[in-house]
C-alpha positions as a Markdown table, in Angstrom:
| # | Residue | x | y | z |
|---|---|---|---|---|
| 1 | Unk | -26.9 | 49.6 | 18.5 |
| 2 | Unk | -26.9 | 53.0 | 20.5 |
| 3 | Unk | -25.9 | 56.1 | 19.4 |
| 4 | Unk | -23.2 | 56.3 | 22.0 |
| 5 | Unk | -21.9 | 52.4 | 20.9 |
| 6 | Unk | -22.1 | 53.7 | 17.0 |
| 7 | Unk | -19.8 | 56.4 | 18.2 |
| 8 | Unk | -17.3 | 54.7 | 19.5 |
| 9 | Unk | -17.0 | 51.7 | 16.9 |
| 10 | Unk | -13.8 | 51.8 | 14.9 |
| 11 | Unk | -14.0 | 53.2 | 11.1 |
| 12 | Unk | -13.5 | 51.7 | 8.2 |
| 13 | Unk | -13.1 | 53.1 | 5.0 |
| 14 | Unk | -16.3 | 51.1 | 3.6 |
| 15 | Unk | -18.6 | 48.8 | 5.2 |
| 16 | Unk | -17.7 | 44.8 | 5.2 |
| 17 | Unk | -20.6 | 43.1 | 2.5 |
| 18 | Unk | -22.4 | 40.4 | 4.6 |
| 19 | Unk | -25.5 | 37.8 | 4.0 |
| 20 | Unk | -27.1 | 35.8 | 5.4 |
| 21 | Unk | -27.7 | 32.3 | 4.8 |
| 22 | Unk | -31.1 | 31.2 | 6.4 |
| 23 | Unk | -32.3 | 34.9 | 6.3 |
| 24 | Unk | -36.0 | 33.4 | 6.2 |
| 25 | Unk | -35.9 | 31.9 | 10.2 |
| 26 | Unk | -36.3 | 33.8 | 12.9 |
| 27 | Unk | -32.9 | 33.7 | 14.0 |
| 28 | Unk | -32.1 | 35.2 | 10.3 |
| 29 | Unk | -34.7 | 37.7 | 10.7 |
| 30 | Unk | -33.1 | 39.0 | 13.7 |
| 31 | Unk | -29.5 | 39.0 | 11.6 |
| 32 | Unk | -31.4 | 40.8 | 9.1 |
| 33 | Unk | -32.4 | 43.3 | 11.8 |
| 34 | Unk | -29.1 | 43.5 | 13.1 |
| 35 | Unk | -27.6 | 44.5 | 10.1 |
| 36 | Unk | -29.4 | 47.4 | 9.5 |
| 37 | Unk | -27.9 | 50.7 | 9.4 |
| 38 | Unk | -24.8 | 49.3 | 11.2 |
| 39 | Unk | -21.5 | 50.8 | 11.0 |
| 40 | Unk | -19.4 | 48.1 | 9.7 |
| 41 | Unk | -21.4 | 46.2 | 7.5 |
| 42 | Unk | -23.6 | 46.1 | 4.7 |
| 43 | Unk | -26.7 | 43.6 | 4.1 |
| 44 | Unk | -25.9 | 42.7 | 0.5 |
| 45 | Unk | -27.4 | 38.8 | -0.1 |
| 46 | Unk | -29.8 | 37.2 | 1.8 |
| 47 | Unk | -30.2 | 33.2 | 1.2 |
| 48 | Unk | -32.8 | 30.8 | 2.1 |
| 49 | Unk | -34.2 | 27.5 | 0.3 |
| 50 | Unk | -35.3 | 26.8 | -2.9 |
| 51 | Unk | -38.8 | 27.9 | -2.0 |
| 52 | Unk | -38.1 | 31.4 | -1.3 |
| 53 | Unk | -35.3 | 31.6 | -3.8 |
| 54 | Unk | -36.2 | 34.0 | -6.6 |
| 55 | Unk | -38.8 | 36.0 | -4.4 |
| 56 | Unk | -37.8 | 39.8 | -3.0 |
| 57 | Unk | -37.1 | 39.1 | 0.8 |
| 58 | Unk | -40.2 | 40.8 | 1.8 |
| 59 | Unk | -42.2 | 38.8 | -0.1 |
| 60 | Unk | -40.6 | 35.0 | 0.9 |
| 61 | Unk | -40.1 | 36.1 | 4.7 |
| 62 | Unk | -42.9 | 35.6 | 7.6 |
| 63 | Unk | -41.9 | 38.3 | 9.6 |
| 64 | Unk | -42.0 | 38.0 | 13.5 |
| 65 | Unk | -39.8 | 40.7 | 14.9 |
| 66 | Unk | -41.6 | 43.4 | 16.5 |
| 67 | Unk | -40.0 | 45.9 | 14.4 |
| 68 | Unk | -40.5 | 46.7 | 10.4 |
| 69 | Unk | -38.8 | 44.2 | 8.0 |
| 70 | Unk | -35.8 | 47.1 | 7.2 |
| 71 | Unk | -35.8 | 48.6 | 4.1 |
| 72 | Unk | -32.0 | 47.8 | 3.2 |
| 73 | Unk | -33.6 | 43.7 | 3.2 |
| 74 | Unk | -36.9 | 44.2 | 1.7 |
| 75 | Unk | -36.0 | 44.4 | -1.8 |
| 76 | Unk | -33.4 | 41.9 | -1.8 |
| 77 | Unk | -33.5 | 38.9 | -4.0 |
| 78 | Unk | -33.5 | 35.4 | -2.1 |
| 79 | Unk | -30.7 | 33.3 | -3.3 |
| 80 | Unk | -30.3 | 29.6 | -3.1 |
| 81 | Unk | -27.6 | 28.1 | -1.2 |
| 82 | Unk | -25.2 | 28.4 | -4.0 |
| 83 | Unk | -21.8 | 29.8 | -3.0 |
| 84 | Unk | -21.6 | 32.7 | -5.4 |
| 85 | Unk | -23.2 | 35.5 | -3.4 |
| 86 | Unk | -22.1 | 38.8 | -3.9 |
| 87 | Unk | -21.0 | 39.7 | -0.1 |
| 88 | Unk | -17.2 | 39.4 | 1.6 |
| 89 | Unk | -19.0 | 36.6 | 4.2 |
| 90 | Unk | -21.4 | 35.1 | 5.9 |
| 91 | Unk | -23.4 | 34.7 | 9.0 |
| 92 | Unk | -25.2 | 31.5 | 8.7 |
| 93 | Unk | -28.5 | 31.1 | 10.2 |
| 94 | Unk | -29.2 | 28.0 | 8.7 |
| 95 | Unk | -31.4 | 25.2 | 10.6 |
| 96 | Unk | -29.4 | 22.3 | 11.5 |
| 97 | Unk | -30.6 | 19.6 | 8.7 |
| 98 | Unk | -28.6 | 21.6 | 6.1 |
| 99 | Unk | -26.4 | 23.8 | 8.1 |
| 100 | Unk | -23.2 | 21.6 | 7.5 |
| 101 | Unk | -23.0 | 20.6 | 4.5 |
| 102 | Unk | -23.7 | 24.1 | 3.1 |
| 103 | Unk | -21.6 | 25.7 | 5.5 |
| 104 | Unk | -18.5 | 23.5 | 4.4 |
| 105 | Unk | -19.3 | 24.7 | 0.8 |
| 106 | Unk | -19.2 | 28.2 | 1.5 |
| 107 | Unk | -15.8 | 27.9 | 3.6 |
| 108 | Unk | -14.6 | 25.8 | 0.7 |
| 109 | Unk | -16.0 | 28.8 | -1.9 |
| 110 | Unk | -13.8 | 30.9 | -0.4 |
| 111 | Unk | -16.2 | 33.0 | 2.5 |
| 112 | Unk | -15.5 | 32.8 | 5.6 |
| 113 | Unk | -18.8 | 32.0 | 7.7 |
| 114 | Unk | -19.5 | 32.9 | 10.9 |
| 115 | Unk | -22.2 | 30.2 | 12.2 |
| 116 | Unk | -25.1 | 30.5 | 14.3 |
| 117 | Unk | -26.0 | 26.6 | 13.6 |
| 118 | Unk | -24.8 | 24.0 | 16.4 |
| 119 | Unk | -23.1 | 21.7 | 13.3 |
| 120 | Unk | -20.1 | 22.9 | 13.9 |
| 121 | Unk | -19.6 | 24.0 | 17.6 |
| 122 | Unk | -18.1 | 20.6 | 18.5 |
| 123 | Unk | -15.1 | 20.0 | 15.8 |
| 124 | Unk | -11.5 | 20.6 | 16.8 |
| 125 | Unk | -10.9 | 23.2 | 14.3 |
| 126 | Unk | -13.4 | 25.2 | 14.3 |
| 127 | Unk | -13.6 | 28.1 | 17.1 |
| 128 | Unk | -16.2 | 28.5 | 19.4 |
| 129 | Unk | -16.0 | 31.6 | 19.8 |
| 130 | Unk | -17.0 | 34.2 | 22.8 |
| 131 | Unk | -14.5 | 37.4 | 21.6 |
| 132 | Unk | -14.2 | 38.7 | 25.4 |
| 133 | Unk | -13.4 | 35.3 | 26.4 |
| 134 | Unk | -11.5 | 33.5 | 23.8 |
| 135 | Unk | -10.1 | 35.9 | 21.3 |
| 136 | Unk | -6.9 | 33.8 | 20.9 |
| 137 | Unk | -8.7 | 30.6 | 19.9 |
| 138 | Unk | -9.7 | 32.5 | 15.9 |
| 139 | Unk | -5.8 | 31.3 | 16.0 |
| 140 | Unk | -7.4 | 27.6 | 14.9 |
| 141 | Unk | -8.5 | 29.2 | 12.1 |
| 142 | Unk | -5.3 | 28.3 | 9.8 |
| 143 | Unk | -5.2 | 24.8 | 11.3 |
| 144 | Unk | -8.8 | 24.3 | 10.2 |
| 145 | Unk | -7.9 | 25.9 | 6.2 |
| 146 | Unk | -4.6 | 23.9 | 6.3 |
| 147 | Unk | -6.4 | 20.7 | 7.0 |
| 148 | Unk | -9.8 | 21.0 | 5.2 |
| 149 | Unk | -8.4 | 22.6 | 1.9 |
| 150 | Unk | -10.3 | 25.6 | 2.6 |
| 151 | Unk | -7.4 | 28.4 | 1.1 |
| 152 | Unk | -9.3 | 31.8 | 2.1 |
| 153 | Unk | -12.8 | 30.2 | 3.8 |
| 154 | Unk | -13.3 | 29.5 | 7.0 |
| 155 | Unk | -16.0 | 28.5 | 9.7 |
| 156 | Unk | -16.3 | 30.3 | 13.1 |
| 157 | Unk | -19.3 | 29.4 | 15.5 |
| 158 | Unk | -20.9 | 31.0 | 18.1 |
| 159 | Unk | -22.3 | 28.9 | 21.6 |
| 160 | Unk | -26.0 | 29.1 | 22.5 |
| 161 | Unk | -27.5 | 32.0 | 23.5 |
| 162 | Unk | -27.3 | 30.5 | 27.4 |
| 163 | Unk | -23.4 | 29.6 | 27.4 |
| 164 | Unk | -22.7 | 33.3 | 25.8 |
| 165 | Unk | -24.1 | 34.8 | 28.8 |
| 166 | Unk | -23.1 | 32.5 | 31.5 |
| 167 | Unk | -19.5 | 32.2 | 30.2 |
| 168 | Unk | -19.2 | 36.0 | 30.2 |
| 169 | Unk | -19.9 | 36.0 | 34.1 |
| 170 | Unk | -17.8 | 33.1 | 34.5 |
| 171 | Unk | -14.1 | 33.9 | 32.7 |
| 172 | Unk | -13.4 | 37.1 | 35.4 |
| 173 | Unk | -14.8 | 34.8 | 38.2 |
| 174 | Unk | -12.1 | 31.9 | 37.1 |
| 175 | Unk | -9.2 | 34.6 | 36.4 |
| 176 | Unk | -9.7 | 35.8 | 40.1 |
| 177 | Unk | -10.4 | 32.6 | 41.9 |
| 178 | Unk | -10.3 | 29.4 | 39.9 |
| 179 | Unk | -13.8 | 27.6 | 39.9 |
| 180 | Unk | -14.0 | 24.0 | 40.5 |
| 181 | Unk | -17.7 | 23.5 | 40.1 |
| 182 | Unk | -21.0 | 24.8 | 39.0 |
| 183 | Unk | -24.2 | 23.9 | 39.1 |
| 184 | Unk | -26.6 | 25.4 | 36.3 |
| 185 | Unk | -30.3 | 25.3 | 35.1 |
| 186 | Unk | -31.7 | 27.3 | 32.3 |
| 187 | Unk | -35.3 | 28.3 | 31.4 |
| 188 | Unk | -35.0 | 29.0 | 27.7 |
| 189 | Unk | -38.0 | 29.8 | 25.3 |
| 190 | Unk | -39.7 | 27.4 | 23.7 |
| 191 | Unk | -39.3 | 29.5 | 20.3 |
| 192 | Unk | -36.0 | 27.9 | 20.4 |
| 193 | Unk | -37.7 | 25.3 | 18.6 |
| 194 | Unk | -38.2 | 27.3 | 15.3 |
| 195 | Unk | -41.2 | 29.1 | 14.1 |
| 196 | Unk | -44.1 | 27.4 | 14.8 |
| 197 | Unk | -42.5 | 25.6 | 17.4 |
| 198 | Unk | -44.2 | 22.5 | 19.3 |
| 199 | Unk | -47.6 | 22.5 | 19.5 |
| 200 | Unk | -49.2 | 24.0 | 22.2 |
| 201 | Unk | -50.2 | 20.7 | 24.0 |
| 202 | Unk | -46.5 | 20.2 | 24.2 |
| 203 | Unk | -45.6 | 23.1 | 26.8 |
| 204 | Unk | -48.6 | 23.5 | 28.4 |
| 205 | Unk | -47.4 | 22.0 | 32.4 |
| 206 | Unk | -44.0 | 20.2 | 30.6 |
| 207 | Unk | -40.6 | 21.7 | 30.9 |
| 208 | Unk | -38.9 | 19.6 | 28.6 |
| 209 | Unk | -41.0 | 19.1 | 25.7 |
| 210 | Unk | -39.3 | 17.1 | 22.5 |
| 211 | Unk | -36.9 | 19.4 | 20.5 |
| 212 | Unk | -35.1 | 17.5 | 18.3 |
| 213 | Unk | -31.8 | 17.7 | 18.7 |
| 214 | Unk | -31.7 | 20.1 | 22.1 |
| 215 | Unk | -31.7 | 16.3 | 24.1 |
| 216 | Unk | -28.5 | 15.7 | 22.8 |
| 217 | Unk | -26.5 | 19.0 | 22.8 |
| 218 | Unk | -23.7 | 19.9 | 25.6 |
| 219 | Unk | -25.1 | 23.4 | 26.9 |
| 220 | Unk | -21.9 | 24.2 | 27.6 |
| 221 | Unk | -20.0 | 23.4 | 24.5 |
| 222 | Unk | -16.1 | 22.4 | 24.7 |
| 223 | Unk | -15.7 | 23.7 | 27.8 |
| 224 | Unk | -11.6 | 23.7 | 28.3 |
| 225 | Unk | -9.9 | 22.8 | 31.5 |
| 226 | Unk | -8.9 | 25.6 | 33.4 |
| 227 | Unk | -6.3 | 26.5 | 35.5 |
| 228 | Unk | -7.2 | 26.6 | 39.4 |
| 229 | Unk | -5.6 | 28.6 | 41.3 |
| 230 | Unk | -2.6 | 26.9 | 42.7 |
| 231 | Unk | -1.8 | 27.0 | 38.6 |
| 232 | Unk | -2.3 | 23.2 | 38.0 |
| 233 | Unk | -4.6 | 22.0 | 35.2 |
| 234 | Unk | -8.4 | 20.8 | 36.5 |
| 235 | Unk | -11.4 | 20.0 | 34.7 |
| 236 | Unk | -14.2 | 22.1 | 35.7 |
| 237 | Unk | -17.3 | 20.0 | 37.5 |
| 238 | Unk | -20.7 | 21.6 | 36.1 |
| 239 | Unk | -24.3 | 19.9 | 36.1 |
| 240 | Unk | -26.5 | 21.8 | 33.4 |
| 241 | Unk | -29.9 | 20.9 | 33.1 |
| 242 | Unk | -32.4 | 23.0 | 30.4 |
| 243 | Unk | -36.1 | 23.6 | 30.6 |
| 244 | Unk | -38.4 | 25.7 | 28.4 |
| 245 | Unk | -41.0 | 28.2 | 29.1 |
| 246 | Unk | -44.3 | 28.9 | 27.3 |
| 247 | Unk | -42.5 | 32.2 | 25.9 |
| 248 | Unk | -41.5 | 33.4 | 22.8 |
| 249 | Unk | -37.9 | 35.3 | 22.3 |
| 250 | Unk | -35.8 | 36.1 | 19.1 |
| 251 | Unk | -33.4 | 39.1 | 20.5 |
């Protein structure tokens, strides 16, 4: 975060306590790195799986950010997946295999969780959330406690790293003219595999190599019907198609 950003970030009295569940992947490194030295909150826990539990952070973590593992993180100890960290919530990094079940278990401990994981993105009650787009929809968030017993817990997930950006663009575009199609195609890295990734063999001259899972998923989430511009209800037309590239991104 810039200077000029930090300055102009509200105040709190003290910093929010946050962890991070998954904090060994590379999308919970680059939390990790996030976190530091920010203005609101405090890197407090950092959780990962039973073979890193027990180990400082800087020990169970293979670093891949460009930058130095921070020094706030490197001392930490790596807790299991246990919902009795010592942090006000969570930002769950967690891979996909175990990312729901644990997720539920945190809500249901009490914390809410703000999810990076895909589990999620899809149920009814749970936003998918883009704050400059769809502020108003964190107003599910009651529904979802009311009907999963969750009392003070609550899940809020993000959409991939492609739909954040294009969705920005698109929300003034649809408030000024109403959008009745769209046609898009991503190139996204192949590190969106996970660390290692495919083998090599895999990219090299294919565009869609196997990542289990990514065949399945709706690049563009629950996209709602909008409102076009003679005020009448439509669903939105859009053809996505994904590809990778022999790159390697975690920011």
């Amino acid at each position: 975060m810039s200077p000029a950003a930090n300055s102009a970030a509200p105040k709190f009295d003290q910093k929010f306590r946050a962890g991070v569940l998954g904090a060994t992947g590379t999308v919970g490194q680059r939390l990790v790195h996030l976190l530091a030295d920010h203005p609101w909150f405090a890197l407090t826990e950092v959780a990962a799986s039973e073979r890193s539990s027990g180990k400082r952070y800087s020990e169970a973590v293979n670093w891949h950010l460009d930058s130095p593992i921070p020094a706030a993180a490197a001392n930490l100890v790596v807790k299991g997946l246990d919902p009795s960290l010592d942090c006000d919530f969570v930002f769950s990094a967690l891979d996909s295999s175990v990312a729901g079940p644990a997720e539920e278990d945190f809500a249901r401990a009490g914390y809410p969780v703000v999810s990076n994981s895909k589990n999620h993105r899809m149920s009814p009650d749970v936003p998918l959330l883009i704050p400059e787009v769809n502020a108003a929809h964190l107003d599910a968030i009651p529904v979802q406690q009311k009907n999963r017993g969750y009392g003070t817990g609550f899940i809020v997930t993000n959409p991939n790293c492609s739909t954040a950006g294009l969705v920005l663009v698109l929300k003034p575009l649809a408030d000024a003219f109403g959008l009745e199609k769209m046609f898009v195609v991503t190139m996204q890295a192949v590190s969106g595999a996970g660390y290692p990734g495919v083998p090599s063999l895999d990219i090299l001259g294919n565009v869609v190599p196997f990542i289990s899972g990514a065949e399945t998923s709706r690049p563009l989430g629950r996209f709602a019907l909008r409102r076009s511009r003679s005020g009448h209800q439509c669903a939105l037309q859009s053809s996505a198609s994904r590809k990778r590239s022999p790159r390697m991104s975690f920011g």
